[in-house]
PDB file of C-alpha atoms in Angstrom:
ATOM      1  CA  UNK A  12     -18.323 -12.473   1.617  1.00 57.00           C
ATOM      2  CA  UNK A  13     -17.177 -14.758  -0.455  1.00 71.00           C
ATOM      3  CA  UNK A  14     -15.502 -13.739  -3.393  1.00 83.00           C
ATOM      4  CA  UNK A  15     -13.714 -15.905  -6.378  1.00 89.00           C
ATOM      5  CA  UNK A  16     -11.316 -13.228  -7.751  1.00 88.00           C
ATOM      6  CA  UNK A  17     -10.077 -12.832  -3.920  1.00 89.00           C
ATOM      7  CA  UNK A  18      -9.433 -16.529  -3.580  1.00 90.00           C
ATOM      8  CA  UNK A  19      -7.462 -16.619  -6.525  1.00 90.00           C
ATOM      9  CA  UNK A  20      -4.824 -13.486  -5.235  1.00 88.00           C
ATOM     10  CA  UNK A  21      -4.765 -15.630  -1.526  1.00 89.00           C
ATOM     11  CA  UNK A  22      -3.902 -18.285  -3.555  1.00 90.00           C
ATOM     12  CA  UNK A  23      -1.426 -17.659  -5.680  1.00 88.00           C
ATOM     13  CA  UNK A  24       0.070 -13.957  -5.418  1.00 84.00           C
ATOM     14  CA  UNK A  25       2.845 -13.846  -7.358  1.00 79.00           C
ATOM     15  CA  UNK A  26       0.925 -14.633 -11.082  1.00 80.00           C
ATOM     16  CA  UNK A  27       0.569 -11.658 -13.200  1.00 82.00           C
ATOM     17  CA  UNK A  28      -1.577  -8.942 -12.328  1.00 86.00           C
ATOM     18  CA  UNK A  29      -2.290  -5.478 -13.260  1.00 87.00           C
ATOM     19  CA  UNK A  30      -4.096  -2.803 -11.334  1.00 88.00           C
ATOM     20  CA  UNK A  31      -7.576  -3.703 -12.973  1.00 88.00           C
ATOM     21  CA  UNK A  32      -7.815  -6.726 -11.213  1.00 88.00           C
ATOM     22  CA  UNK A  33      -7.550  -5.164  -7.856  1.00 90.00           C
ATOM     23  CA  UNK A  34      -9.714  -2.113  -8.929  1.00 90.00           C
ATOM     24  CA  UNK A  35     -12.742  -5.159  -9.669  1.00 89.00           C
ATOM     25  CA  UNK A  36     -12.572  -6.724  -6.228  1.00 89.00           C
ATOM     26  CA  UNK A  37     -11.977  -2.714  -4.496  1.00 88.00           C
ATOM     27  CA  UNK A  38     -15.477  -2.074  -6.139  1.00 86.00           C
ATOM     28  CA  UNK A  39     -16.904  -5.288  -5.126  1.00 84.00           C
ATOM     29  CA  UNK A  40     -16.027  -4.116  -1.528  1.00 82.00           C
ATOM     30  CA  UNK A  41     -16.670  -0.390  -1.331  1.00 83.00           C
ATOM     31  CA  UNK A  42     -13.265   0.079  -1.725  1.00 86.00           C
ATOM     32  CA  UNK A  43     -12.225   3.635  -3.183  1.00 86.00           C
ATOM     33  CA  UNK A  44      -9.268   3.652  -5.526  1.00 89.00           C
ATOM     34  CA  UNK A  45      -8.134   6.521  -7.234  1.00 86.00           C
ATOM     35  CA  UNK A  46      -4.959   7.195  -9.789  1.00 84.00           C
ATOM     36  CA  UNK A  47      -2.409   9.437  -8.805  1.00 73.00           C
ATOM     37  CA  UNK A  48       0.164  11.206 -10.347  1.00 71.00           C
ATOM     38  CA  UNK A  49       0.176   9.010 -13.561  1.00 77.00           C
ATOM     39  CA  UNK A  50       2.726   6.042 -11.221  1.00 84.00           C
ATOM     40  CA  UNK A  51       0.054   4.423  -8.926  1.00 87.00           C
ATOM     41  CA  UNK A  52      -3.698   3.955  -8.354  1.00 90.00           C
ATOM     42  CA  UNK A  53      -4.115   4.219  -4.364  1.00 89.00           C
ATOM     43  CA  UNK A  54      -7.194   2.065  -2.911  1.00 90.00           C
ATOM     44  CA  UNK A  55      -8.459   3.396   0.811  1.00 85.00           C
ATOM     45  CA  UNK A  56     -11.275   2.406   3.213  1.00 82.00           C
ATOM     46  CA  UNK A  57     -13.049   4.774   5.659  1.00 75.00           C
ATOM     47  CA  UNK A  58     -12.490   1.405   8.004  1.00 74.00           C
ATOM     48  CA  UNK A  59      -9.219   0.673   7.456  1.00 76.00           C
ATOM     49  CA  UNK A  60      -6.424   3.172   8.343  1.00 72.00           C
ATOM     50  CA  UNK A  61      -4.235   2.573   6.219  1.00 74.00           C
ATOM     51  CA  UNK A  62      -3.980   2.765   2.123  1.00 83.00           C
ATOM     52  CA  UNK A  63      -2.292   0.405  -0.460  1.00 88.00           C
ATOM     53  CA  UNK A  64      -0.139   1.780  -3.020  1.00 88.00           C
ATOM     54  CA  UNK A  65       0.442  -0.320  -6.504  1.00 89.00           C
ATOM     55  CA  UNK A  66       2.263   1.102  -9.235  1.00 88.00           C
ATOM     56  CA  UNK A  67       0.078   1.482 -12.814  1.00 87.00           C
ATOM     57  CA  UNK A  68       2.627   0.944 -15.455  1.00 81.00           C
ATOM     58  CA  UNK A  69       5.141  -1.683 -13.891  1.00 80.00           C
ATOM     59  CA  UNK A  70       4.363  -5.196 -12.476  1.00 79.00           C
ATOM     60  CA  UNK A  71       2.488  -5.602  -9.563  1.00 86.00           C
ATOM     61  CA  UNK A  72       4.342  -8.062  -6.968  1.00 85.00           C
ATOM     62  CA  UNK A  73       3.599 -10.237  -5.040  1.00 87.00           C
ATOM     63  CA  UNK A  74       4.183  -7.605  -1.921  1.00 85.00           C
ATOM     64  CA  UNK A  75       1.521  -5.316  -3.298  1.00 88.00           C
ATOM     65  CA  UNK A  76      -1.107  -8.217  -3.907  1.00 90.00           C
ATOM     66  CA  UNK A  77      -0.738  -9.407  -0.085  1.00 88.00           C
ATOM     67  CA  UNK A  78      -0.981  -5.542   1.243  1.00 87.00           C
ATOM     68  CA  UNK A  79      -4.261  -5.575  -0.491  1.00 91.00           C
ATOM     69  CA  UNK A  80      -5.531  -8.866   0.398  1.00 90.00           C
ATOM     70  CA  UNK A  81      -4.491  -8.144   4.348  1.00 87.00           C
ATOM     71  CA  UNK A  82      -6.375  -4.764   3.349  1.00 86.00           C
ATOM     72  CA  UNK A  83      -9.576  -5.806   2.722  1.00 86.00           C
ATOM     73  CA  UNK A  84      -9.330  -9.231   5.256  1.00 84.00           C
ATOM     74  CA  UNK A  85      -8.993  -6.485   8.197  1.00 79.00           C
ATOM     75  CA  UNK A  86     -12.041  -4.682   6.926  1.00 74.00           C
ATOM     76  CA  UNK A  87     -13.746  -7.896   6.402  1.00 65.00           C
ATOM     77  CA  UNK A  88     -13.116  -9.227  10.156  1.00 65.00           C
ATOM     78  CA  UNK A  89     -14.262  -6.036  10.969  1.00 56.00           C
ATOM     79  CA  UNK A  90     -11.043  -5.301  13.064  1.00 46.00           C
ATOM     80  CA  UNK A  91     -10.570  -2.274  15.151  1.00 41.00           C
ATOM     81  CA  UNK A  92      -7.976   0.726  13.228  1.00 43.00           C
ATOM     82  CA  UNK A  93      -4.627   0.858  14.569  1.00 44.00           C
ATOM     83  CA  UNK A  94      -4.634   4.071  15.952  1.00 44.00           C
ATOM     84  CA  UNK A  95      -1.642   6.394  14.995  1.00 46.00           C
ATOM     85  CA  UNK A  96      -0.770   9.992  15.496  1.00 51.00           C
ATOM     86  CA  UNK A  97      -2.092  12.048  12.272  1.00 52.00           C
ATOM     87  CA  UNK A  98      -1.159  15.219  10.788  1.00 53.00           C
ATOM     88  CA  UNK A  99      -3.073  18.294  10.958  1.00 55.00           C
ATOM     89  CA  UNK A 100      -5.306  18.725   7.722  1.00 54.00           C
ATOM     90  CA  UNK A 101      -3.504  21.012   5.859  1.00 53.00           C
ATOM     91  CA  UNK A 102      -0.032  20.349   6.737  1.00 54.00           C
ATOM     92  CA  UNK A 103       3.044  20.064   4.176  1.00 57.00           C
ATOM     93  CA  UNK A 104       4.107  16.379   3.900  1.00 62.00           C
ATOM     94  CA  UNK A 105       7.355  15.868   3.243  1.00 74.00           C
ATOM     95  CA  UNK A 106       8.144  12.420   2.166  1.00 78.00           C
ATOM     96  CA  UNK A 107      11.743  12.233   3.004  1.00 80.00           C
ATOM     97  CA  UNK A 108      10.434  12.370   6.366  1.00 84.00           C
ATOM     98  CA  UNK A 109       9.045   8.887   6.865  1.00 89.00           C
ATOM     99  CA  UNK A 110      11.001   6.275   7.440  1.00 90.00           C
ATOM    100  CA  UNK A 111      11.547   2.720   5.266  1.00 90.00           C
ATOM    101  CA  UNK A 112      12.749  -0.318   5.328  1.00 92.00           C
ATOM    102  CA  UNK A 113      14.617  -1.997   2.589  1.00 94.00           C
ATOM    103  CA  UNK A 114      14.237  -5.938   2.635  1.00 94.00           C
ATOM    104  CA  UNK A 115      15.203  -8.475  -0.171  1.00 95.00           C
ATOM    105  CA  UNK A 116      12.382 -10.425  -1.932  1.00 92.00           C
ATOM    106  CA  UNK A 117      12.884 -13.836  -2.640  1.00 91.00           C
ATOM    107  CA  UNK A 118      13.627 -15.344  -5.527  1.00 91.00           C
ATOM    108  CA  UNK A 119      10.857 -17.535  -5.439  1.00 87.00           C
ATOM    109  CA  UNK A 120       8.540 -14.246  -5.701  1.00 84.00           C
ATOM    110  CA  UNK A 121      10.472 -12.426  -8.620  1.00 85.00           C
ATOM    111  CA  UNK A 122      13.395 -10.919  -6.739  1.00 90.00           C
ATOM    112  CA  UNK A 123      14.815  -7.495  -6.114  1.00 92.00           C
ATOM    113  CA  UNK A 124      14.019  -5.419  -3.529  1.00 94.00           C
ATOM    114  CA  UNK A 125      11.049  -3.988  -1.732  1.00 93.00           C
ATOM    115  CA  UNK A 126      10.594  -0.796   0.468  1.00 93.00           C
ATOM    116  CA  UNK A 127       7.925  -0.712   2.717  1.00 91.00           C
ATOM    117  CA  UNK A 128       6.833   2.097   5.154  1.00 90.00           C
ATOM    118  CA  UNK A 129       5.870   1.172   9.373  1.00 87.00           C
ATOM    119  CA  UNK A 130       3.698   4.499   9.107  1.00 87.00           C
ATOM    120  CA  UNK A 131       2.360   4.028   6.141  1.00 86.00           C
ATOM    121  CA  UNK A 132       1.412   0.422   5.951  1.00 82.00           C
ATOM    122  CA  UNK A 133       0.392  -1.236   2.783  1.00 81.00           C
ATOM    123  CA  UNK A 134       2.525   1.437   0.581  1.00 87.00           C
ATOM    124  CA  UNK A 135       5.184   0.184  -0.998  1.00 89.00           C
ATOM    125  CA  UNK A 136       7.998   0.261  -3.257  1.00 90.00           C
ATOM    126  CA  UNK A 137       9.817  -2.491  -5.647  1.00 91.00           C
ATOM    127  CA  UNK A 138      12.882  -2.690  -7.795  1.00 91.00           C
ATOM    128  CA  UNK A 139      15.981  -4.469  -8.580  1.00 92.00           C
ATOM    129  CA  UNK A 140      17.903  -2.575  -6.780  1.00 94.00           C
ATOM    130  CA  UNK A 141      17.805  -1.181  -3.003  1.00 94.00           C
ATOM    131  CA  UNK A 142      18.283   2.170  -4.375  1.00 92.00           C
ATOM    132  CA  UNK A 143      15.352   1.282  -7.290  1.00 91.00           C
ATOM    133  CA  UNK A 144      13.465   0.224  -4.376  1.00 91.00           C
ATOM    134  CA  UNK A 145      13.244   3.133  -2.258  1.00 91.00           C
ATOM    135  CA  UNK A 146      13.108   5.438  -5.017  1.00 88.00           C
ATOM    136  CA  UNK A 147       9.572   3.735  -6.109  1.00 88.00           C
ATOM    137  CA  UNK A 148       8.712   3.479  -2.376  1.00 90.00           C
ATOM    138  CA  UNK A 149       8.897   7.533  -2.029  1.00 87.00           C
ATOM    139  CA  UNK A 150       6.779   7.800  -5.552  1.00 86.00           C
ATOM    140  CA  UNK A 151       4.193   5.174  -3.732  1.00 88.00           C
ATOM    141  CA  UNK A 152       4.116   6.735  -0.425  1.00 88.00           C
ATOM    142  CA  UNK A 153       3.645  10.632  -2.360  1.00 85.00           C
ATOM    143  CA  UNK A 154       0.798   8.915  -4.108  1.00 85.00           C
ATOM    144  CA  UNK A 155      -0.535   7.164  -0.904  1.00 85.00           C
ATOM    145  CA  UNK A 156      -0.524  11.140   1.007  1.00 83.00           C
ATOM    146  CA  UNK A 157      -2.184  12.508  -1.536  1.00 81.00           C
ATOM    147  CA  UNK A 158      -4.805   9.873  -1.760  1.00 82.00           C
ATOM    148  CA  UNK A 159      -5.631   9.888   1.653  1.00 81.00           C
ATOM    149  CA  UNK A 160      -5.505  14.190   1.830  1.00 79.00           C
ATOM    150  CA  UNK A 161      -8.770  13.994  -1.319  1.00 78.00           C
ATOM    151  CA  UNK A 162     -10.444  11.541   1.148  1.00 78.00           C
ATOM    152  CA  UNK A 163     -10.337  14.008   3.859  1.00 79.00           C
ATOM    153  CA  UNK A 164      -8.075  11.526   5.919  1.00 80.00           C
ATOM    154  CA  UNK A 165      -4.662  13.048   7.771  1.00 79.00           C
ATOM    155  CA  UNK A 166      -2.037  11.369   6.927  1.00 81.00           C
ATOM    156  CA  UNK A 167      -0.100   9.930   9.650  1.00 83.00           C
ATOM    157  CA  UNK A 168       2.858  11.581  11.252  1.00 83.00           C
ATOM    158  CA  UNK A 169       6.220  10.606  10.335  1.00 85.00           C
ATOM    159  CA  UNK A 170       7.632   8.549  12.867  1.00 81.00           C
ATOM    160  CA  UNK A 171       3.935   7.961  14.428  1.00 72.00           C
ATOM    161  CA  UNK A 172       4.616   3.951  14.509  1.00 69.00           C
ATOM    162  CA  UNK A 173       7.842   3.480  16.990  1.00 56.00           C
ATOM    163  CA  UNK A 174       9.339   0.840  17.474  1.00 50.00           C
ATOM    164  CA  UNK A 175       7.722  -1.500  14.490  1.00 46.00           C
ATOM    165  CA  UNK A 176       9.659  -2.598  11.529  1.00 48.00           C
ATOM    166  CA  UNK A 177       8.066  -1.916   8.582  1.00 47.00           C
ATOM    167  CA  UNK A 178       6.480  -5.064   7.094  1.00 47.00           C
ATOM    168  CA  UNK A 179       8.703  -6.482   3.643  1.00 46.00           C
TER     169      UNK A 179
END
């Protein structure tokens, strides 16, 4: 499918954006997004496994617009899920648990810092500082287990994804 508004966040990521624009092409693509706890609005896909995080009152980055694009490009291509150990339903997540990675972004894209999670791909975390940065990262990834727990989707177990950085 071809779709204009998608073009435009390939094409240039880092411009201005604010969860509304996502939420547009999400519906244009049977994409479920849903706000959670007042920080982030959390967009899943029966097809895809994982979720995207972006927060709802500070800037989107250019980090969050490509997790979304590579979001809906897999469910586009059709590709088959990464499979990854899950959690029973049910089970207390506890966010501390999962592991990040801290990586600079450029300057070119804003700067700062992002956090990203191997488990919990797509989810992520910005801020000026490393410390900023993880500390939006956990608020994302609580959003991102909560989100896919109303779906009736397990989230996946910490650690599940050994042995892969998590994406920056």
């Amino acid at each position: 499918m071809h779709n204009k508004r998608l073009e435009a966040l390939r094409a240039s990521p880092g411009d201005e954006r604010r969860p509304a624009d996502l939420e547009i092409i999400a519906s244009q693509y049977a994409i479920k997004f849903r706000k959670v706890t007042g920080t982030h609005v959390v967009f899943t896909h029966p097809a895809v496994p994982n979720c995207v995080a972006v927060p709802m009152k500070s800037k989107i980055r250019a980090a969050h617009v490509k997790a979304f694009v590579a979001m809906v490009d897999r469910m586009d291509e059709g590709t088959a899920p990464v499979r990854v150990r899950t959690l029973a339903p049910g089970t207390a997540v506890e966010v501390a648990a999962y592991p990040s990675a801290i990586a600079p972004i450029p300057e070119a894209e804003g700067g700062g810092f992002v956090a990203s999670f191997a488990d919990v791909p797509g989810c992520l975390g910005v801020g000026e500082t490393p410390e900023a940065a993880e500390a939006d990262g956990r608020l994302a990834l609580f959003a991102a287990i909560d989100a896919l727990k109303a779906a009736d989707r397990a989230p996946p177990e910490p650690g599940a994804v050994v042995g892969v950085k998590a994406e920056a």
